[in-house]
XYZ file of C-alpha atoms in Angstrom:
492
model
C 21.096 -17.786 -11.347
C 22.655 -15.655 -8.627
C 24.926 -14.059 -11.235
C 21.864 -13.128 -13.267
C 20.191 -11.704 -10.178
C 23.263 -9.625 -9.413
C 23.391 -8.468 -13.014
C 19.713 -7.465 -12.901
C 20.238 -5.631 -9.611
C 23.244 -3.812 -11.042
C 21.295 -2.758 -14.121
C 18.402 -1.543 -12.006
C 20.787 0.520 -9.902
C 22.357 2.006 -13.033
C 18.911 2.813 -14.448
C 17.892 4.510 -11.187
C 21.072 6.584 -11.129
C 20.697 7.508 -14.811
C 17.059 8.499 -14.330
C 18.030 10.700 -11.382
C 20.729 12.341 -13.481
C 18.286 12.800 -16.366
C 15.769 14.439 -14.038
C 18.433 16.863 -12.866
C 19.433 17.678 -16.427
C 15.813 18.276 -17.404
C 15.430 20.638 -14.467
C 18.559 22.556 -15.470
C 17.370 22.688 -19.086
C 13.964 23.997 -18.037
C 15.589 26.732 -15.946
C 17.882 27.710 -18.798
C 15.024 27.746 -21.285
C 12.892 29.828 -18.945
C 15.700 32.363 -18.557
C 16.223 32.465 -22.331
C 12.487 32.887 -22.913
C 12.336 35.721 -20.386
C 15.224 37.471 -22.140
C 13.610 36.953 -25.533
C 10.253 38.201 -24.268
C 11.922 41.257 -22.764
C 13.553 42.063 -26.090
C 10.285 41.439 -27.914
C 8.418 43.700 -25.508
C 11.004 46.427 -26.039
C 10.608 46.134 -29.817
C 6.826 46.291 -29.518
C 7.061 49.352 -27.310
C 9.311 51.060 -29.848
C 6.858 50.302 -32.638
C 3.943 51.513 -30.576
C 5.734 54.684 -29.510
C 6.018 55.743 -33.157
C 2.247 55.853 -33.452
C 1.503 56.799 -29.845
C 1.346 60.455 -30.756
C -2.011 59.879 -32.451
C -3.448 56.372 -31.947
C -3.034 54.117 -28.893
C -3.139 50.897 -30.944
C -1.269 49.766 -34.031
C -3.183 49.866 -37.303
C -3.039 46.074 -37.488
C -4.462 45.836 -33.973
C -7.450 47.982 -34.920
C -8.180 45.532 -37.733
C -7.519 42.468 -35.592
C -9.600 43.473 -32.550
C -12.133 45.757 -34.230
C -15.024 43.277 -34.060
C -14.719 42.982 -30.293
C -13.946 46.643 -29.672
C -17.309 47.656 -31.145
C -19.034 45.518 -28.489
C -20.380 48.070 -26.050
C -18.950 46.331 -22.965
C -15.403 46.468 -24.363
C -14.659 49.477 -26.505
C -11.193 50.938 -26.930
C -10.790 51.295 -23.188
C -11.437 47.609 -22.648
C -9.021 46.653 -25.415
C -6.290 48.722 -23.801
C -7.011 46.987 -20.482
C -6.636 43.623 -22.193
C -3.347 44.658 -23.759
C -2.021 45.772 -20.361
C -3.160 42.600 -18.587
C -0.827 39.807 -17.493
C -2.587 36.456 -17.208
C -1.166 33.156 -15.968
C -2.700 29.824 -16.976
C -1.757 26.936 -14.704
C -2.022 23.943 -16.997
C -1.711 23.698 -20.776
C -4.082 20.777 -21.239
C -7.780 20.389 -21.982
C -8.802 23.561 -20.133
C -5.676 25.618 -20.690
C -5.545 25.191 -24.463
C -8.917 26.748 -25.383
C -8.613 29.348 -22.619
C -5.188 30.438 -23.878
C -6.389 30.396 -27.477
C -9.217 32.852 -26.822
C -7.223 35.060 -24.462
C -4.445 35.347 -27.044
C -6.992 36.008 -29.769
C -8.585 38.730 -27.641
C -5.258 40.529 -27.300
C -4.227 39.923 -23.692
C -0.803 41.568 -23.484
C 1.102 38.911 -21.531
C 0.195 35.240 -21.311
C 2.138 32.888 -19.063
C 1.681 29.125 -19.200
C 2.974 26.744 -16.565
C 3.018 22.972 -17.123
C 5.707 20.342 -16.690
C 4.080 17.677 -18.877
C 4.874 16.775 -22.462
C 2.384 16.231 -25.282
C 1.029 12.690 -25.626
C -1.091 11.192 -28.392
C -3.953 10.702 -25.917
C -4.056 14.489 -25.376
C -4.790 15.431 -28.961
C -8.533 14.780 -29.081
C -9.206 17.632 -26.640
C -6.059 19.748 -26.144
C -6.567 21.793 -29.265
C -3.343 23.813 -29.344
C -1.145 20.739 -29.700
C -0.324 18.961 -32.948
C 0.752 15.409 -33.775
C 4.257 16.515 -34.717
C 4.696 17.997 -31.214
C 4.199 14.715 -29.350
C 7.012 14.522 -26.785
C 7.467 18.284 -26.665
C 6.755 20.350 -23.550
C 3.091 21.330 -23.589
C 3.869 24.981 -22.888
C 6.244 25.128 -25.873
C 3.751 23.371 -28.125
C 0.970 25.710 -27.001
C 3.009 28.875 -27.443
C 4.050 27.734 -30.907
C 0.369 27.649 -31.909
C -0.472 30.859 -30.067
C 2.255 32.816 -31.859
C 0.765 31.721 -35.181
C -2.644 32.893 -33.980
C -1.498 36.261 -32.627
C 2.117 37.495 -32.597
C 1.358 40.606 -30.534
C 1.139 39.204 -26.974
C 4.197 38.345 -24.933
C 4.244 34.605 -24.172
C 6.116 33.223 -21.168
C 6.764 29.501 -20.745
C 7.191 27.954 -17.288
C 8.301 24.393 -18.010
C 7.637 22.907 -14.617
C 4.894 21.594 -12.391
C 3.603 24.149 -9.931
C 5.157 23.679 -6.492
C 4.457 25.489 -3.204
C 7.985 26.846 -3.069
C 7.729 28.440 -6.528
C 4.047 29.390 -6.729
C 4.278 32.825 -4.997
C 7.280 33.883 -7.089
C 5.559 32.955 -10.348
C 2.117 34.330 -9.440
C 3.624 37.682 -8.426
C 4.476 38.344 -12.091
C 0.810 38.295 -13.174
C -2.460 40.148 -12.555
C -4.910 37.314 -13.080
C -4.818 33.520 -12.644
C -6.643 30.704 -14.434
C -6.718 27.313 -12.721
C -6.668 24.799 -15.580
C -5.466 21.813 -13.542
C -7.101 18.508 -12.662
C -6.122 17.557 -9.102
C -7.338 18.844 -5.724
C -3.947 19.499 -4.116
C -2.913 21.889 -6.896
C -6.316 23.593 -6.846
C -5.943 24.483 -3.164
C -2.371 25.661 -3.730
C -3.441 27.903 -6.618
C -6.347 29.408 -4.698
C -4.342 30.001 -1.520
C -1.517 31.700 -3.396
C -3.907 33.837 -5.475
C -5.720 35.076 -2.360
C -2.542 35.923 -0.470
C -1.131 37.824 -3.456
C -4.412 39.571 -4.306
C -5.023 37.927 -7.679
C -8.521 37.168 -9.041
C -8.898 33.519 -10.062
C -11.081 31.590 -12.504
C -11.305 27.925 -11.568
C -12.821 25.247 -13.802
C -12.936 21.473 -13.994
C -14.321 18.858 -16.367
C -14.815 15.101 -16.283
C -16.688 12.745 -18.588
C -19.631 14.900 -19.792
C -19.784 17.444 -16.952
C -17.964 20.613 -15.958
C -18.083 23.438 -13.455
C -16.780 27.002 -13.290
C -16.278 29.647 -10.581
C -14.731 33.109 -10.379
C -12.930 33.273 -7.022
C -11.288 36.003 -4.946
C -13.126 38.627 -6.969
C -12.843 41.355 -5.953
C -9.464 40.496 -4.442
C -9.227 41.677 -0.876
C -6.771 40.953 1.941
C -7.561 38.123 4.368
C -10.146 39.286 6.885
C -11.883 41.701 4.493
C -15.466 40.437 4.163
C -15.978 42.404 0.946
C -13.595 40.110 -0.919
C -14.763 37.232 -3.073
C -14.679 33.680 -1.654
C -11.746 31.384 -2.288
C -11.674 27.702 -3.183
C -11.498 26.733 0.504
C -14.633 28.771 1.203
C -16.558 26.705 -1.334
C -14.860 23.399 -0.533
C -13.456 23.600 3.026
C -12.722 19.869 2.945
C -11.180 18.064 -0.032
C -12.914 15.022 -1.476
C -11.702 11.604 -0.239
C -8.506 10.720 -2.081
C -9.911 7.409 -3.307
C -12.947 9.177 -4.814
C -10.950 11.493 -7.088
C -11.193 10.357 -10.710
C -8.918 11.738 -13.407
C -9.707 12.121 -17.095
C -7.402 9.164 -17.755
C -9.584 6.953 -15.557
C -13.038 8.480 -15.985
C -12.799 9.703 -19.552
C -13.644 13.098 -21.052
C -15.403 14.437 -24.115
C -13.263 17.038 -25.872
C -16.033 19.618 -26.405
C -16.966 19.437 -22.707
C -13.549 20.468 -21.426
C -13.297 22.877 -24.360
C -16.536 24.558 -23.310
C -15.251 25.070 -19.779
C -11.916 26.424 -21.025
C -13.645 28.914 -23.322
C -15.846 30.037 -20.422
C -12.729 30.566 -18.319
C -11.398 32.912 -20.990
C -14.743 34.700 -21.147
C -14.865 35.270 -17.389
C -11.281 36.523 -17.398
C -12.079 38.995 -20.176
C -15.160 40.211 -18.274
C -13.149 40.859 -15.119
C -10.253 42.519 -16.954
C -12.508 44.841 -18.982
C -14.948 45.590 -16.133
C -16.158 49.183 -16.279
C -14.919 49.725 -19.827
C -17.041 50.710 -22.803
C -20.556 52.126 -22.678
C -22.402 48.918 -21.821
C -24.448 48.052 -18.783
C -22.871 47.326 -15.405
C -20.645 44.301 -15.492
C -21.322 41.091 -13.610
C -17.836 40.997 -12.208
C -15.081 43.338 -11.222
C -17.114 45.722 -9.077
C -17.231 43.104 -6.372
C -19.371 43.134 -3.292
C -22.788 43.853 -4.840
C -22.576 40.749 -7.018
C -23.146 37.287 -5.557
C -20.497 34.669 -6.420
C -21.824 31.910 -8.664
C -21.069 28.303 -9.498
C -21.866 27.388 -13.105
C -22.457 23.694 -13.813
C -22.474 22.225 -17.315
C -23.785 18.811 -18.304
C -23.594 17.837 -21.962
C -26.425 15.318 -21.812
C -28.836 17.320 -19.664
C -31.578 19.734 -20.608
C -30.873 22.549 -19.966
C -27.141 22.278 -20.490
C -26.300 24.817 -17.770
C -27.349 25.346 -14.180
C -26.164 28.211 -11.995
C -26.300 28.366 -8.218
C -25.222 31.039 -5.774
C -22.328 30.157 -3.532
C -21.576 31.541 -0.117
C -19.348 34.538 0.476
C -16.103 34.316 2.394
C -16.238 31.980 5.396
C -15.547 33.613 8.730
C -13.304 30.686 9.672
C -11.558 30.170 6.325
C -7.940 29.142 6.753
C -6.825 31.582 4.040
C -9.120 34.568 3.512
C -10.658 35.098 6.966
C -9.424 37.080 9.950
C -8.498 33.708 11.484
C -6.266 32.735 8.570
C -3.559 30.198 9.349
C -2.218 29.765 5.827
C 0.336 32.404 4.829
C 2.921 32.799 2.090
C 5.543 31.628 4.581
C 3.650 28.426 5.431
C 3.197 27.747 1.715
C 6.797 28.259 0.629
C 8.251 26.535 3.687
C 6.116 23.446 3.183
C 4.300 23.820 6.507
C 1.053 23.818 4.561
C 1.169 20.256 3.207
C -1.278 20.030 0.321
C -0.671 16.352 -0.392
C -1.355 15.467 3.238
C -4.417 17.748 3.315
C -5.912 16.135 0.209
C -4.740 12.602 0.955
C -2.189 10.448 -0.792
C -2.332 10.474 -4.566
C -0.577 7.127 -4.726
C -2.607 4.139 -5.958
C -3.847 1.895 -3.161
C -1.983 -1.237 -2.100
C -4.711 -3.120 -0.301
C -3.730 -6.740 -0.867
C -0.887 -8.866 0.420
C 1.739 -9.995 -2.104
C 0.351 -13.544 -2.126
C -3.065 -12.160 -3.118
C -1.663 -10.691 -6.325
C -0.180 -12.171 -9.479
C 1.599 -10.462 -12.362
C 0.147 -10.510 -15.861
C 3.111 -12.547 -17.050
C 2.716 -15.123 -14.259
C -0.981 -15.484 -14.990
C -0.318 -15.990 -18.700
C 2.318 -18.635 -17.952
C 0.043 -20.377 -15.449
C -2.872 -20.607 -17.868
C -1.276 -20.765 -21.324
C -4.247 -22.605 -22.778
C -6.681 -19.747 -22.165
C -7.743 -17.764 -25.213
C -6.764 -14.183 -24.353
C -7.216 -12.823 -27.814
C -10.937 -12.426 -28.295
C -14.019 -11.815 -26.236
C -16.630 -14.533 -25.923
C -14.455 -17.661 -25.894
C -15.163 -20.337 -23.336
C -13.515 -19.791 -19.985
C -10.796 -22.105 -18.808
C -12.339 -24.746 -16.497
C -9.507 -24.393 -14.018
C -10.225 -20.832 -12.924
C -12.521 -17.836 -13.265
C -11.440 -14.420 -14.542
C -13.607 -11.421 -13.538
C -13.152 -8.067 -15.304
C -14.480 -5.255 -13.095
C -14.310 -2.390 -15.601
C -17.606 -0.835 -16.690
C -19.438 -2.255 -19.682
C -18.228 0.483 -22.029
C -14.558 -0.248 -21.332
C -15.197 -4.003 -21.411
C -16.660 -3.506 -24.880
C -13.470 -1.797 -26.101
C -11.251 -4.780 -25.336
C -11.309 -7.730 -22.956
C -9.592 -10.997 -22.184
C -11.335 -13.798 -23.998
C -11.902 -15.923 -20.896
C -13.199 -13.128 -18.647
C -16.677 -12.277 -17.416
C -17.720 -8.684 -16.821
C -18.967 -7.607 -13.393
C -18.597 -3.807 -12.998
C -16.923 -2.657 -9.792
C -19.936 -0.433 -9.051
C -22.118 -3.532 -8.746
C -19.614 -5.288 -6.510
C -19.137 -2.363 -4.118
C -22.883 -1.748 -3.893
C -23.449 -5.181 -2.296
C -23.176 -5.859 1.423
C -22.459 -8.927 3.521
C -26.072 -9.869 4.363
C -25.647 -13.618 4.180
C -27.359 -13.758 0.783
C -25.445 -14.178 -2.446
C -25.708 -10.963 -4.517
C -27.506 -11.210 -7.830
C -24.391 -10.217 -9.776
C -22.506 -13.365 -8.724
C -22.753 -15.886 -11.600
C -25.014 -18.770 -10.598
C -22.433 -21.366 -11.536
C -19.786 -19.660 -9.414
C -21.999 -19.298 -6.337
C -23.436 -22.821 -6.470
C -20.241 -24.620 -7.380
C -18.398 -26.510 -4.698
C -15.197 -26.205 -6.686
C -12.217 -24.473 -5.138
C -10.841 -23.365 -8.514
C -9.239 -19.915 -8.090
C -10.853 -16.602 -8.976
C -8.788 -13.824 -10.541
C -9.883 -10.202 -10.859
C -8.606 -7.704 -13.430
C -9.285 -4.017 -14.075
C -7.611 -1.315 -16.100
C -4.780 -0.310 -13.746
C -4.877 -2.757 -10.845
C -6.680 -0.504 -8.342
C -10.368 -1.421 -8.570
C -9.428 -5.088 -8.766
C -8.001 -4.935 -5.248
C -11.256 -3.520 -3.880
C -13.152 -6.251 -5.707
C -10.986 -9.005 -4.214
C -11.624 -7.667 -0.724
C -15.383 -7.571 -1.298
C -15.475 -11.058 -2.814
C -13.763 -12.390 0.294
C -16.111 -10.462 2.567
C -18.991 -12.185 0.769
C -17.454 -15.563 1.586
C -16.662 -16.643 -1.958
C -13.197 -17.755 -0.826
C -14.856 -20.347 1.447
C -12.827 -19.456 4.459
C -9.557 -19.413 2.584
C -10.060 -22.720 0.761
C -10.445 -20.957 -2.572
C -7.819 -18.532 -3.853
C -9.044 -15.071 -4.863
C -6.500 -12.561 -6.146
C -5.995 -9.862 -8.738
C -3.755 -9.147 -11.727
C -1.174 -6.645 -10.489
C -1.137 -3.575 -12.734
C -4.302 -4.612 -14.554
C -4.676 -4.619 -18.321
C -1.997 -1.983 -18.709
C 0.462 -4.520 -17.287
C -1.018 -7.120 -19.634
C -0.058 -4.932 -22.576
C 3.441 -4.328 -21.199
C 4.217 -7.914 -20.183
C 2.169 -10.174 -22.444
C 0.546 -8.620 -25.496
C 2.118 -5.436 -26.927
C -0.732 -5.196 -29.461
C -3.321 -4.847 -26.685
C -5.239 -1.573 -27.207
C -3.968 1.292 -25.055
C -6.670 3.783 -24.222
């Protein structure tokens, strides 16, 4: 047995070393590809300039561009002047996912001259229902490469720049400096603050959007862009949200779910707001809502797919006098960002999943399956094993998608809403509360996070009878069940 343990340890060490080497190789490849793309884009830009110079003596746009953009150029707020502003604009989209795909699609279609996309993720099957630039045959490919492939087919005129990496504080200023306008198409608080801080300090207007489940929100920030301390500048993300949400309250699309058209709506609106800012003052239309700056109040647009009306708009405050970035008392600078002194992960809280239970309060999916081999795990509604109780704390919708056959559903929201008042909560099954049995209780969720909270609350309510009854969770949740026990278990 010791030989097997040593062999396993050796293999794990080799895997760790190989993964580290692979990570380094991927980083080198990304750098090389970025350099090659920059060279290619430079050559492409030179070719385009040569083509345009041939007709520059008479018409500022190519004949094909007049045909392509004609329907938007005859809109009074755009005109030829606005189209030329779009062609001269350099826009960076941070994120090539649910928000970035539709935003990039409409910006490319509108004729923005240079579009940069930064994202270190690769395309997954679960992305395809909402990330509309990606295709099934591009699963496993860098998202930025997949997106640019589709964008080139849509419009070959713009220059596309791929940044195959996750945005980091050390690289953000260097990358942002290459562009005029930023779109925040990300989905986590730490990156949002980094994007906003960098945009303010470099004088770049920013459109920030988010979407989750059936809701979304949108803001145009740092517009007009002014140096820190200038009260005429637009507010930044910290002005609107000076404190980040609690780390354990942040829900991702993977956990909370998302409707494709919801995130698509917000991405399209991001493109619209960017076009409005870029073309401000062009054409013969009425005064623009953005771009002229101080006389316009900043707004927060909120979208809810199942509400009536669908949209609500509220005014948000101007720059805070004590903002850490855009006020006269600013403490965040480009140096503090690039040096790491401004720690975004610490500011927003740890993104790591919680580890709330002791090792002896947790059991692996494989160990549970071996301990109770007689339980019917294949279908919902079978009779529970008499030797234990399995509680599934996912919501009813997820429980309806798939569930262990011997489990009962008690949503985590119900469990956390109860308090230790001495009375047994109504959600506790009558048989479980009244029984004098000390048969163990196991808790399972999707990923093994909510189940830990549920175990703690069950013990606080006294269901462990002072330690006489075992209460623990399935480590890693139903995802671990799929990996360790049943490979045919639905992955969603």
